[in-house]
Amino acid sequence: MKLSRWTGWAGGKAVPWALPIGLLAAWQAAAAAGWLSSRVLPAPTDVIVAAWNLASNGELWKHLSVSFWRALTGFAIGGSIGFLLGLLNGVFRPAERLLDTSIQMIRNIPHLALIPLVILWFGIGEEAKVFLVALGVLFPMYVNTLHGIRNVDAGLLEMGRVYGLGPWQLFWRIWLPGALPSILVGLRYALGIMWLTLIVAETIAADRGIGYLAMNAREFMQTDVVVFSILLYALFGKLADSIARFLERRWLRWNVNYQHI
Amino acid sequence: MGPGRGAELVLEQVGKQFGDKHALRRVNLAVKRGEFVAIIGRSGCGKSTLLRLAAGLEEPTSGRILVDGEELRGLNEKARVMFQDARLLPWRRVMDNVGLGLKGEWEPKALEALEQVGLADRADDWPAVLSGGQRQRVALARALISRPQLLLLDEPLGALDALTRIDMQRLIEQLWLEQKFTALLVTHDVDEAVMLADRIVLIEDGACALDVPVRLPRPRQRGDAAFADLVDAILRRILGGETDENAAVSLSVGEKRRAL
Ligand SMILES: Nc1ncnc2c1ncn2[C@@H]1O[C@H](COP(=O)(O)OP(=O)(O)O)[C@@H](O)[C@H]1O
Ligand SMILES: [Mg+2]
């Protein structure tokens, strides 16, 4: 009885964690034994100590809040522009004919290639980072919103008209919910791009933020702080993904494909 | 069962062209208030087009459509359509689908409509978990909740299995008898047409090729000899390439037997 419960638990929850925990233990052991120079990779415990120090002297919160502000501002600006353009071009064919080709052309420029130009325009101030994040986030939101709107079932729209829905109701009851699965795919993708852009931008040109924290620590060979910064980014990436999943579960409950994730 | 319940629908010389292709050439059809008319015909003969014209979803390229004596412009507000696919909004629960587009205190009405189609206990379900027949019953509840004067049905039962179809036919007939709306049913199932309609209209070459009254008493029985004869006569007329006179003869034979 006990054994089967234990194997049940091991089979269900523990197995996926066995490998990371094992690796972490091996890493700690290798560092403690001196096989792994702290220049290359600090021991996990050193990383924890570095994190604790940064948190207790207030440095961490300063950099964290700056990075968060940049990420969210850029996301809000770029995301809403992309979303609105996607809606506009999806619902009105003439708008699409006018705008889509130009948008697709700009989309083909990797936004990170603009960093030198952006620094020339904005210096290394906040605008540069926010601009880059906004630009990076805009296109996945645009493309997926447009795709979602275009694939809304024409039969449902026709039904809505026969059943007396006005343009506004058609939008809220049919266009938007019909496009939502695709819009959320765009959102998830955009959140990934948001962190990626911020990492690169902060690493290259910043005087605050997590990327700056990492670059600054590199100059003083504080590998523990560098590793901690990288872990922070990983954590935020995971957090963003969880938010997107949460929204999918909540807003797409009606869709059998999302009922069990 | 007041005389004003159903709408009167008249099609005068109605034609509809898509590009240079004629879907309908010259349809003349008058549907009386509260009448149940079935439209039959081969696939692609323009049945759905006829229904969409009556709903105001398309405009005729020639002729005109009168609803209660007034020429139809834009959407037909007196009409509701039931489509072959139920066209429920997957992201709204059954109850909200039934109440779609209603204002004010619509919830009690929606529940009542669901009760009429026997699905009150599914009010809070998502459409995705319903069977095909249940979805069509929800669609029927949605169509009837606003008490339309004209119900347009475009092969609403075509995708259902035979037993469910018979159930649905009974339900539609029962609600029609209660509410006395005018009904225009497109079907490729002659059996269904004879089961439900006061009159059967055959569309061929873009016009009404045949207009047969069905004088069998309701509720109709499929096992009936007169029922079977009429189905048989109409089927032979559609399929057999029979001349009009021959068809008329066999159809009138069916009528005589019914009269006996
Ligand atoms: N929107 C449209 N554009 C072009 N052709 C159409 C359109 N709707 C219907 N048609 C054509 O008109 C004819 C009649 O179609 P339809 O009314 O759907 O036939 P049925 O419902 O009797 O099977 C068909 O040949 C079809 O291809
Ligand atoms: Mg059709």
PDB file of C-alpha atoms in Angstrom, chain A:
ATOM      1  CA  MET A   1       0.000   0.000   0.000  1.00  0.00           C
ATOM      2  CA  LYS A   2       2.647   2.471   1.111  1.00  0.00           C
ATOM      3  CA  LEU A   3       5.010   1.453  -1.604  1.00  0.00           C
ATOM      4  CA  SER A   4       2.411   1.820  -4.317  1.00  0.00           C
ATOM      5  CA  ARG A   5       1.483   5.262  -2.998  1.00  0.00           C
ATOM      6  CA  TRP A   6       5.128   6.249  -3.059  1.00  0.00           C
ATOM      7  CA  THR A   7       5.672   4.976  -6.591  1.00  0.00           C
ATOM      8  CA  GLY A   8       2.439   6.724  -7.595  1.00  0.00           C
ATOM      9  CA  TRP A   9       3.757   9.997  -6.233  1.00  0.00           C
ATOM     10  CA  ALA A  10       7.159   9.418  -7.806  1.00  0.00           C
ATOM     11  CA  GLY A  11       5.573   8.597 -11.137  1.00  0.00           C
ATOM     12  CA  GLY A  12       3.296  11.623 -11.049  1.00  0.00           C
ATOM     13  CA  LYS A  13       5.171  14.545  -9.562  1.00  0.00           C
ATOM     14  CA  ALA A  14       8.769  13.749  -8.780  1.00  0.00           C
ATOM     15  CA  VAL A  15      10.074  12.337 -12.040  1.00  0.00           C
ATOM     16  CA  PRO A  16      10.221  15.569 -14.037  1.00  0.00           C
ATOM     17  CA  TRP A  17      12.159  17.204 -11.195  1.00  0.00           C
ATOM     18  CA  ALA A  18      14.689  14.441 -10.677  1.00  0.00           C
ATOM     19  CA  LEU A  19      17.048  15.584 -13.421  1.00  0.00           C
ATOM     20  CA  PRO A  20      17.224  19.335 -12.600  1.00  0.00           C
ATOM     21  CA  ILE A  21      17.661  18.634  -8.892  1.00  0.00           C
ATOM     22  CA  GLY A  22      20.335  16.052  -9.633  1.00  0.00           C
ATOM     23  CA  LEU A  23      22.184  18.490 -11.893  1.00  0.00           C
ATOM     24  CA  LEU A  24      21.974  21.225  -9.294  1.00  0.00           C
ATOM     25  CA  ALA A  25      23.417  18.875  -6.664  1.00  0.00           C
ATOM     26  CA  ALA A  26      26.232  17.848  -9.033  1.00  0.00           C
ATOM     27  CA  TRP A  27      26.952  21.515  -9.782  1.00  0.00           C
ATOM     28  CA  GLN A  28      27.132  22.363  -6.092  1.00  0.00           C
ATOM     29  CA  ALA A  29      29.388  19.363  -5.440  1.00  0.00           C
ATOM     30  CA  ALA A  30      31.706  20.228  -8.329  1.00  0.00           C
ATOM     31  CA  ALA A  31      32.021  23.827  -7.143  1.00  0.00           C
ATOM     32  CA  ALA A  32      32.651  22.768  -3.542  1.00  0.00           C
ATOM     33  CA  ALA A  33      35.321  20.313  -4.640  1.00  0.00           C
ATOM     34  CA  GLY A  34      37.036  23.055  -6.623  1.00  0.00           C
ATOM     35  CA  TRP A  35      36.607  21.381 -10.032  1.00  0.00           C
ATOM     36  CA  LEU A  36      34.544  24.280 -11.262  1.00  0.00           C
ATOM     37  CA  SER A  37      36.249  27.678 -11.036  1.00  0.00           C
ATOM     38  CA  SER A  38      33.945  30.378  -9.679  1.00  0.00           C
ATOM     39  CA  ARG A  39      35.060  32.483 -12.690  1.00  0.00           C
ATOM     40  CA  VAL A  40      33.306  30.009 -14.941  1.00  0.00           C
ATOM     41  CA  LEU A  41      30.302  29.165 -12.829  1.00  0.00           C
ATOM     42  CA  PRO A  42      29.751  30.068  -9.169  1.00  0.00           C
ATOM     43  CA  ALA A  43      28.230  27.517  -6.811  1.00  0.00           C
ATOM     44  CA  PRO A  44      24.422  27.641  -6.521  1.00  0.00           C
ATOM     45  CA  THR A  45      24.810  28.713  -2.898  1.00  0.00           C
ATOM     46  CA  ASP A  46      26.981  31.680  -4.006  1.00  0.00           C
ATOM     47  CA  VAL A  47      24.235  32.739  -6.381  1.00  0.00           C
ATOM     48  CA  ILE A  48      21.742  32.630  -3.526  1.00  0.00           C
ATOM     49  CA  VAL A  49      24.049  34.733  -1.347  1.00  0.00           C
ATOM     50  CA  ALA A  50      24.505  37.283  -4.148  1.00  0.00           C
ATOM     51  CA  ALA A  51      20.730  37.456  -4.560  1.00  0.00           C
ATOM     52  CA  TRP A  52      20.279  37.978  -0.848  1.00  0.00           C
ATOM     53  CA  ASN A  53      22.842  40.804  -0.778  1.00  0.00           C
ATOM     54  CA  LEU A  54      21.297  42.576  -3.755  1.00  0.00           C
ATOM     55  CA  ALA A  55      17.850  42.272  -2.225  1.00  0.00           C
ATOM     56  CA  SER A  56      18.858  43.523   1.193  1.00  0.00           C
ATOM     57  CA  ASN A  57      20.750  46.618   0.012  1.00  0.00           C
ATOM     58  CA  GLY A  58      17.857  47.677  -2.239  1.00  0.00           C
ATOM     59  CA  GLU A  59      19.845  47.447  -5.502  1.00  0.00           C
ATOM     60  CA  LEU A  60      17.693  44.599  -6.773  1.00  0.00           C
ATOM     61  CA  TRP A  61      14.379  46.477  -6.488  1.00  0.00           C
ATOM     62  CA  LYS A  62      15.801  49.516  -8.236  1.00  0.00           C
ATOM     63  CA  HIS A  63      16.866  47.496 -11.268  1.00  0.00           C
ATOM     64  CA  LEU A  64      13.809  45.272 -11.197  1.00  0.00           C
ATOM     65  CA  SER A  65      11.343  48.128 -11.185  1.00  0.00           C
ATOM     66  CA  VAL A  66      13.123  49.893 -14.023  1.00  0.00           C
ATOM     67  CA  SER A  67      13.124  46.742 -16.158  1.00  0.00           C
ATOM     68  CA  PHE A  68       9.482  46.056 -15.381  1.00  0.00           C
ATOM     69  CA  TRP A  69       8.452  49.563 -16.239  1.00  0.00           C
ATOM     70  CA  ARG A  70      10.252  49.397 -19.578  1.00  0.00           C
ATOM     71  CA  ALA A  71       8.781  46.012 -20.413  1.00  0.00           C
ATOM     72  CA  LEU A  72       5.220  46.928 -19.545  1.00  0.00           C
ATOM     73  CA  THR A  73       5.271  50.379 -21.147  1.00  0.00           C
ATOM     74  CA  GLY A  74       6.760  49.058 -24.353  1.00  0.00           C
ATOM     75  CA  PHE A  75       4.339  46.151 -24.350  1.00  0.00           C
ATOM     76  CA  ALA A  76       1.335  48.364 -23.731  1.00  0.00           C
ATOM     77  CA  ILE A  77       2.272  50.748 -26.551  1.00  0.00           C
ATOM     78  CA  GLY A  78       3.378  48.207 -29.148  1.00  0.00           C
ATOM     79  CA  GLY A  79       0.764  45.637 -28.182  1.00  0.00           C
ATOM     80  CA  SER A  80      -2.145  48.027 -28.476  1.00  0.00           C
ATOM     81  CA  ILE A  81      -0.952  49.475 -31.767  1.00  0.00           C
ATOM     82  CA  GLY A  82      -0.507  45.985 -33.208  1.00  0.00           C
ATOM     83  CA  PHE A  83      -3.857  44.853 -31.838  1.00  0.00           C
ATOM     84  CA  LEU A  84      -5.756  47.856 -33.162  1.00  0.00           C
ATOM     85  CA  LEU A  85      -4.081  47.690 -36.569  1.00  0.00           C
ATOM     86  CA  GLY A  86      -4.906  43.991 -36.735  1.00  0.00           C
ATOM     87  CA  LEU A  87      -8.558  44.661 -35.905  1.00  0.00           C
ATOM     88  CA  LEU A  88      -8.781  47.528 -38.364  1.00  0.00           C
ATOM     89  CA  ASN A  89      -7.214  45.635 -41.237  1.00  0.00           C
ATOM     90  CA  GLY A  90      -9.113  42.459 -40.400  1.00  0.00           C
ATOM     91  CA  VAL A  91     -12.541  44.048 -40.359  1.00  0.00           C
ATOM     92  CA  PHE A  92     -12.094  46.623 -43.148  1.00  0.00           C
ATOM     93  CA  ARG A  93     -10.694  45.340 -46.408  1.00  0.00           C
ATOM     94  CA  PRO A  94      -9.838  48.828 -47.733  1.00  0.00           C
ATOM     95  CA  ALA A  95      -7.677  49.506 -44.666  1.00  0.00           C
ATOM     96  CA  GLU A  96      -5.887  46.229 -45.218  1.00  0.00           C
ATOM     97  CA  ARG A  97      -5.233  47.038 -48.869  1.00  0.00           C
ATOM     98  CA  LEU A  98      -3.812  50.388 -47.882  1.00  0.00           C
ATOM     99  CA  LEU A  99      -1.684  49.335 -44.907  1.00  0.00           C
ATOM    100  CA  ASP A 100      -0.838  45.652 -44.912  1.00  0.00           C
ATOM    101  CA  THR A 101       1.969  45.678 -47.482  1.00  0.00           C
ATOM    102  CA  SER A 102       3.770  48.536 -45.715  1.00  0.00           C
ATOM    103  CA  ILE A 103       3.421  46.848 -42.345  1.00  0.00           C
ATOM    104  CA  GLN A 104       4.739  43.583 -43.735  1.00  0.00           C
ATOM    105  CA  MET A 105       7.727  45.409 -45.211  1.00  0.00           C
ATOM    106  CA  ILE A 106       8.649  46.996 -41.895  1.00  0.00           C
ATOM    107  CA  ARG A 107       8.100  43.646 -40.204  1.00  0.00           C
ATOM    108  CA  ASN A 108      10.904  42.162 -42.280  1.00  0.00           C
ATOM    109  CA  ILE A 109      13.482  44.400 -40.607  1.00  0.00           C
ATOM    110  CA  PRO A 110      14.765  42.643 -37.475  1.00  0.00           C
ATOM    111  CA  HIS A 111      13.958  45.241 -34.851  1.00  0.00           C
ATOM    112  CA  LEU A 112      17.178  44.584 -32.943  1.00  0.00           C
ATOM    113  CA  ALA A 113      19.123  45.653 -36.049  1.00  0.00           C
ATOM    114  CA  LEU A 114      17.789  49.130 -35.362  1.00  0.00           C
ATOM    115  CA  ILE A 115      19.656  49.429 -32.047  1.00  0.00           C
ATOM    116  CA  PRO A 116      22.471  51.678 -33.404  1.00  0.00           C
ATOM    117  CA  LEU A 117      19.942  53.960 -35.053  1.00  0.00           C
ATOM    118  CA  VAL A 118      17.745  53.991 -31.967  1.00  0.00           C
ATOM    119  CA  ILE A 119      20.715  54.984 -29.818  1.00  0.00           C
ATOM    120  CA  LEU A 120      21.438  57.825 -32.240  1.00  0.00           C
ATOM    121  CA  TRP A 121      17.842  58.969 -31.975  1.00  0.00           C
ATOM    122  CA  PHE A 122      17.174  58.560 -28.277  1.00  0.00           C
ATOM    123  CA  GLY A 123      20.613  58.124 -26.667  1.00  0.00           C
ATOM    124  CA  ILE A 124      20.554  55.431 -24.022  1.00  0.00           C
ATOM    125  CA  GLY A 125      17.522  56.917 -22.253  1.00  0.00           C
ATOM    126  CA  GLU A 126      14.277  55.162 -21.464  1.00  0.00           C
ATOM    127  CA  GLU A 127      12.718  56.011 -24.819  1.00  0.00           C
ATOM    128  CA  ALA A 128      15.199  53.824 -26.663  1.00  0.00           C
ATOM    129  CA  LYS A 129      14.309  50.704 -24.668  1.00  0.00           C
ATOM    130  CA  VAL A 130      10.585  51.361 -24.692  1.00  0.00           C
ATOM    131  CA  PHE A 131      10.696  52.020 -28.428  1.00  0.00           C
ATOM    132  CA  LEU A 132      12.516  48.774 -29.157  1.00  0.00           C
ATOM    133  CA  VAL A 133      10.182  46.701 -26.990  1.00  0.00           C
ATOM    134  CA  ALA A 134       7.137  48.354 -28.551  1.00  0.00           C
ATOM    135  CA  LEU A 135       8.444  47.700 -32.038  1.00  0.00           C
ATOM    136  CA  GLY A 136       9.240  44.076 -31.263  1.00  0.00           C
ATOM    137  CA  VAL A 137       5.851  43.410 -29.685  1.00  0.00           C
ATOM    138  CA  LEU A 138       3.816  45.188 -32.363  1.00  0.00           C
ATOM    139  CA  PHE A 139       4.213  42.655 -35.148  1.00  0.00           C
ATOM    140  CA  PRO A 140       3.285  39.406 -33.431  1.00  0.00           C
ATOM    141  CA  MET A 141       0.202  41.120 -32.048  1.00  0.00           C
ATOM    142  CA  TYR A 142      -0.655  42.557 -35.446  1.00  0.00           C
ATOM    143  CA  VAL A 143      -0.162  39.373 -37.433  1.00  0.00           C
ATOM    144  CA  ASN A 144      -2.078  37.144 -35.038  1.00  0.00           C
ATOM    145  CA  THR A 145      -4.940  39.557 -34.495  1.00  0.00           C
ATOM    146  CA  LEU A 146      -5.342  39.972 -38.254  1.00  0.00           C
ATOM    147  CA  HIS A 147      -5.202  36.227 -38.772  1.00  0.00           C
ATOM    148  CA  GLY A 148      -7.772  35.661 -36.023  1.00  0.00           C
ATOM    149  CA  ILE A 149     -10.201  38.239 -37.372  1.00  0.00           C
ATOM    150  CA  ARG A 150      -9.903  36.919 -40.910  1.00  0.00           C
ATOM    151  CA  ASN A 151     -10.699  33.408 -39.793  1.00  0.00           C
ATOM    152  CA  VAL A 152     -13.875  34.310 -37.943  1.00  0.00           C
ATOM    153  CA  ASP A 153     -16.633  32.049 -39.271  1.00  0.00           C
ATOM    154  CA  ALA A 154     -18.569  33.989 -41.927  1.00  0.00           C
ATOM    155  CA  GLY A 155     -21.602  31.837 -41.183  1.00  0.00           C
ATOM    156  CA  LEU A 156     -21.692  33.093 -37.600  1.00  0.00           C
ATOM    157  CA  LEU A 157     -21.444  36.702 -38.757  1.00  0.00           C
ATOM    158  CA  GLU A 158     -24.312  36.160 -41.159  1.00  0.00           C
ATOM    159  CA  MET A 159     -26.335  34.527 -38.397  1.00  0.00           C
ATOM    160  CA  GLY A 160     -25.600  37.516 -36.164  1.00  0.00           C
ATOM    161  CA  ARG A 161     -26.948  39.888 -38.791  1.00  0.00           C
ATOM    162  CA  VAL A 162     -30.128  37.846 -39.258  1.00  0.00           C
ATOM    163  CA  TYR A 163     -30.638  37.827 -35.516  1.00  0.00           C
ATOM    164  CA  GLY A 164     -30.544  41.581 -35.355  1.00  0.00           C
ATOM    165  CA  LEU A 165     -27.077  42.338 -33.954  1.00  0.00           C
ATOM    166  CA  GLY A 166     -25.785  45.813 -34.729  1.00  0.00           C
ATOM    167  CA  PRO A 167     -22.167  46.490 -35.800  1.00  0.00           C
ATOM    168  CA  TRP A 168     -21.042  47.040 -32.235  1.00  0.00           C
ATOM    169  CA  GLN A 169     -22.665  43.841 -30.950  1.00  0.00           C
ATOM    170  CA  LEU A 170     -21.310  41.932 -33.930  1.00  0.00           C
ATOM    171  CA  PHE A 171     -17.856  43.061 -32.900  1.00  0.00           C
ATOM    172  CA  TRP A 172     -18.131  42.184 -29.211  1.00  0.00           C
ATOM    173  CA  ARG A 173     -20.137  38.994 -29.580  1.00  0.00           C
ATOM    174  CA  ILE A 174     -18.632  37.490 -32.724  1.00  0.00           C
ATOM    175  CA  TRP A 175     -15.543  39.151 -34.240  1.00  0.00           C
ATOM    176  CA  LEU A 176     -13.594  39.523 -31.023  1.00  0.00           C
ATOM    177  CA  PRO A 177     -14.338  36.198 -29.301  1.00  0.00           C
ATOM    178  CA  GLY A 178     -13.884  34.419 -32.629  1.00  0.00           C
ATOM    179  CA  ALA A 179     -10.435  35.934 -33.052  1.00  0.00           C
ATOM    180  CA  LEU A 180      -9.442  35.512 -29.411  1.00  0.00           C
ATOM    181  CA  PRO A 181      -7.634  32.156 -29.650  1.00  0.00           C
ATOM    182  CA  SER A 182      -5.324  33.587 -32.295  1.00  0.00           C
ATOM    183  CA  ILE A 183      -4.946  36.901 -30.445  1.00  0.00           C
ATOM    184  CA  LEU A 184      -3.807  35.031 -27.348  1.00  0.00           C
ATOM    185  CA  VAL A 185      -1.231  33.149 -29.395  1.00  0.00           C
ATOM    186  CA  GLY A 186       0.049  36.564 -30.471  1.00  0.00           C
ATOM    187  CA  LEU A 187       0.042  37.763 -26.887  1.00  0.00           C
ATOM    188  CA  ARG A 188       2.102  34.829 -25.738  1.00  0.00           C
ATOM    189  CA  TYR A 189       4.576  35.293 -28.526  1.00  0.00           C
ATOM    190  CA  ALA A 190       4.739  39.036 -27.900  1.00  0.00           C
ATOM    191  CA  LEU A 191       5.495  38.513 -24.216  1.00  0.00           C
ATOM    192  CA  GLY A 192       8.475  36.369 -25.208  1.00  0.00           C
ATOM    193  CA  ILE A 193       9.715  39.008 -27.637  1.00  0.00           C
ATOM    194  CA  MET A 194       9.237  41.650 -24.965  1.00  0.00           C
ATOM    195  CA  TRP A 195      11.762  40.057 -22.579  1.00  0.00           C
ATOM    196  CA  LEU A 196      14.161  39.136 -25.338  1.00  0.00           C
ATOM    197  CA  THR A 197      14.234  42.691 -26.664  1.00  0.00           C
ATOM    198  CA  LEU A 198      14.675  44.108 -23.216  1.00  0.00           C
ATOM    199  CA  ILE A 199      17.566  41.784 -22.403  1.00  0.00           C
ATOM    200  CA  VAL A 200      19.428  42.787 -25.554  1.00  0.00           C
ATOM    201  CA  ALA A 201      18.653  46.484 -25.232  1.00  0.00           C
ATOM    202  CA  GLU A 202      19.596  46.657 -21.566  1.00  0.00           C
ATOM    203  CA  THR A 203      22.755  44.710 -22.125  1.00  0.00           C
ATOM    204  CA  ILE A 204      23.949  46.992 -24.888  1.00  0.00           C
ATOM    205  CA  ALA A 205      22.853  50.409 -23.749  1.00  0.00           C
ATOM    206  CA  ALA A 206      21.571  51.112 -20.269  1.00  0.00           C
ATOM    207  CA  ASP A 207      22.595  52.546 -16.950  1.00  0.00           C
ATOM    208  CA  ARG A 208      19.948  50.736 -14.910  1.00  0.00           C
ATOM    209  CA  GLY A 209      17.900  47.563 -15.163  1.00  0.00           C
ATOM    210  CA  ILE A 210      18.593  43.870 -14.923  1.00  0.00           C
ATOM    211  CA  GLY A 211      20.614  43.765 -18.128  1.00  0.00           C
ATOM    212  CA  TYR A 212      22.760  46.577 -16.825  1.00  0.00           C
ATOM    213  CA  LEU A 213      23.126  44.717 -13.517  1.00  0.00           C
ATOM    214  CA  ALA A 214      24.501  41.730 -15.400  1.00  0.00           C
ATOM    215  CA  MET A 215      26.870  43.742 -17.623  1.00  0.00           C
ATOM    216  CA  ASN A 216      28.145  45.761 -14.704  1.00  0.00           C
ATOM    217  CA  ALA A 217      28.804  42.597 -12.690  1.00  0.00           C
ATOM    218  CA  ARG A 218      30.706  41.172 -15.636  1.00  0.00           C
ATOM    219  CA  GLU A 219      33.156  44.048 -15.493  1.00  0.00           C
ATOM    220  CA  PHE A 220      33.894  43.166 -11.875  1.00  0.00           C
ATOM    221  CA  MET A 221      33.855  39.444 -12.648  1.00  0.00           C
ATOM    222  CA  GLN A 222      30.957  38.837 -10.273  1.00  0.00           C
ATOM    223  CA  THR A 223      29.794  35.672 -11.971  1.00  0.00           C
ATOM    224  CA  ASP A 224      27.324  35.014  -9.173  1.00  0.00           C
ATOM    225  CA  VAL A 225      25.468  38.248  -9.973  1.00  0.00           C
ATOM    226  CA  VAL A 226      25.604  37.501 -13.704  1.00  0.00           C
ATOM    227  CA  VAL A 227      24.076  34.059 -13.173  1.00  0.00           C
ATOM    228  CA  PHE A 228      21.457  35.525 -10.859  1.00  0.00           C
ATOM    229  CA  SER A 229      20.457  38.102 -13.503  1.00  0.00           C
ATOM    230  CA  ILE A 230      20.090  35.374 -16.079  1.00  0.00           C
ATOM    231  CA  LEU A 231      17.906  33.405 -13.676  1.00  0.00           C
ATOM    232  CA  LEU A 232      15.774  36.497 -13.130  1.00  0.00           C
ATOM    233  CA  TYR A 233      15.116  36.764 -16.851  1.00  0.00           C
ATOM    234  CA  ALA A 234      14.233  33.084 -16.989  1.00  0.00           C
ATOM    235  CA  LEU A 235      11.832  33.589 -14.113  1.00  0.00           C
ATOM    236  CA  PHE A 236      10.127  36.523 -15.807  1.00  0.00           C
ATOM    237  CA  GLY A 237       9.864  34.617 -19.052  1.00  0.00           C
ATOM    238  CA  LYS A 238       8.156  31.831 -17.153  1.00  0.00           C
ATOM    239  CA  LEU A 239       5.899  34.300 -15.379  1.00  0.00           C
ATOM    240  CA  ALA A 240       4.816  35.906 -18.652  1.00  0.00           C
ATOM    241  CA  ASP A 241       4.067  32.503 -20.081  1.00  0.00           C
ATOM    242  CA  SER A 242       1.993  31.563 -17.053  1.00  0.00           C
ATOM    243  CA  ILE A 243      -0.045  34.740 -17.414  1.00  0.00           C
ATOM    244  CA  ALA A 244      -0.734  33.929 -21.063  1.00  0.00           C
ATOM    245  CA  ARG A 245      -1.766  30.385 -20.122  1.00  0.00           C
ATOM    246  CA  PHE A 246      -3.997  31.679 -17.383  1.00  0.00           C
ATOM    247  CA  LEU A 247      -5.773  33.991 -19.821  1.00  0.00           C
ATOM    248  CA  GLU A 248      -6.191  31.155 -22.297  1.00  0.00           C
ATOM    249  CA  ARG A 249      -7.733  28.924 -19.652  1.00  0.00           C
ATOM    250  CA  ARG A 250     -10.052  31.686 -18.561  1.00  0.00           C
ATOM    251  CA  TRP A 251     -11.147  33.147 -21.857  1.00  0.00           C
ATOM    252  CA  LEU A 252     -11.160  30.012 -23.978  1.00  0.00           C
ATOM    253  CA  ARG A 253     -13.038  27.749 -21.600  1.00  0.00           C
ATOM    254  CA  TRP A 254     -15.605  27.115 -24.315  1.00  0.00           C
ATOM    255  CA  ASN A 255     -12.964  25.639 -26.599  1.00  0.00           C
ATOM    256  CA  VAL A 256     -12.414  21.923 -26.070  1.00  0.00           C
ATOM    257  CA  ASN A 257      -8.753  22.350 -27.060  1.00  0.00           C
ATOM    258  CA  TYR A 258      -8.095  24.501 -24.015  1.00  0.00           C
ATOM    259  CA  GLN A 259     -10.165  22.702 -21.423  1.00  0.00           C
ATOM    260  CA  HIS A 260      -7.414  20.507 -20.080  1.00  0.00           C
ATOM    261  CA  ILE A 261      -4.297  22.641 -20.054  1.00  0.00           C
TER     262      ILE A 261
END
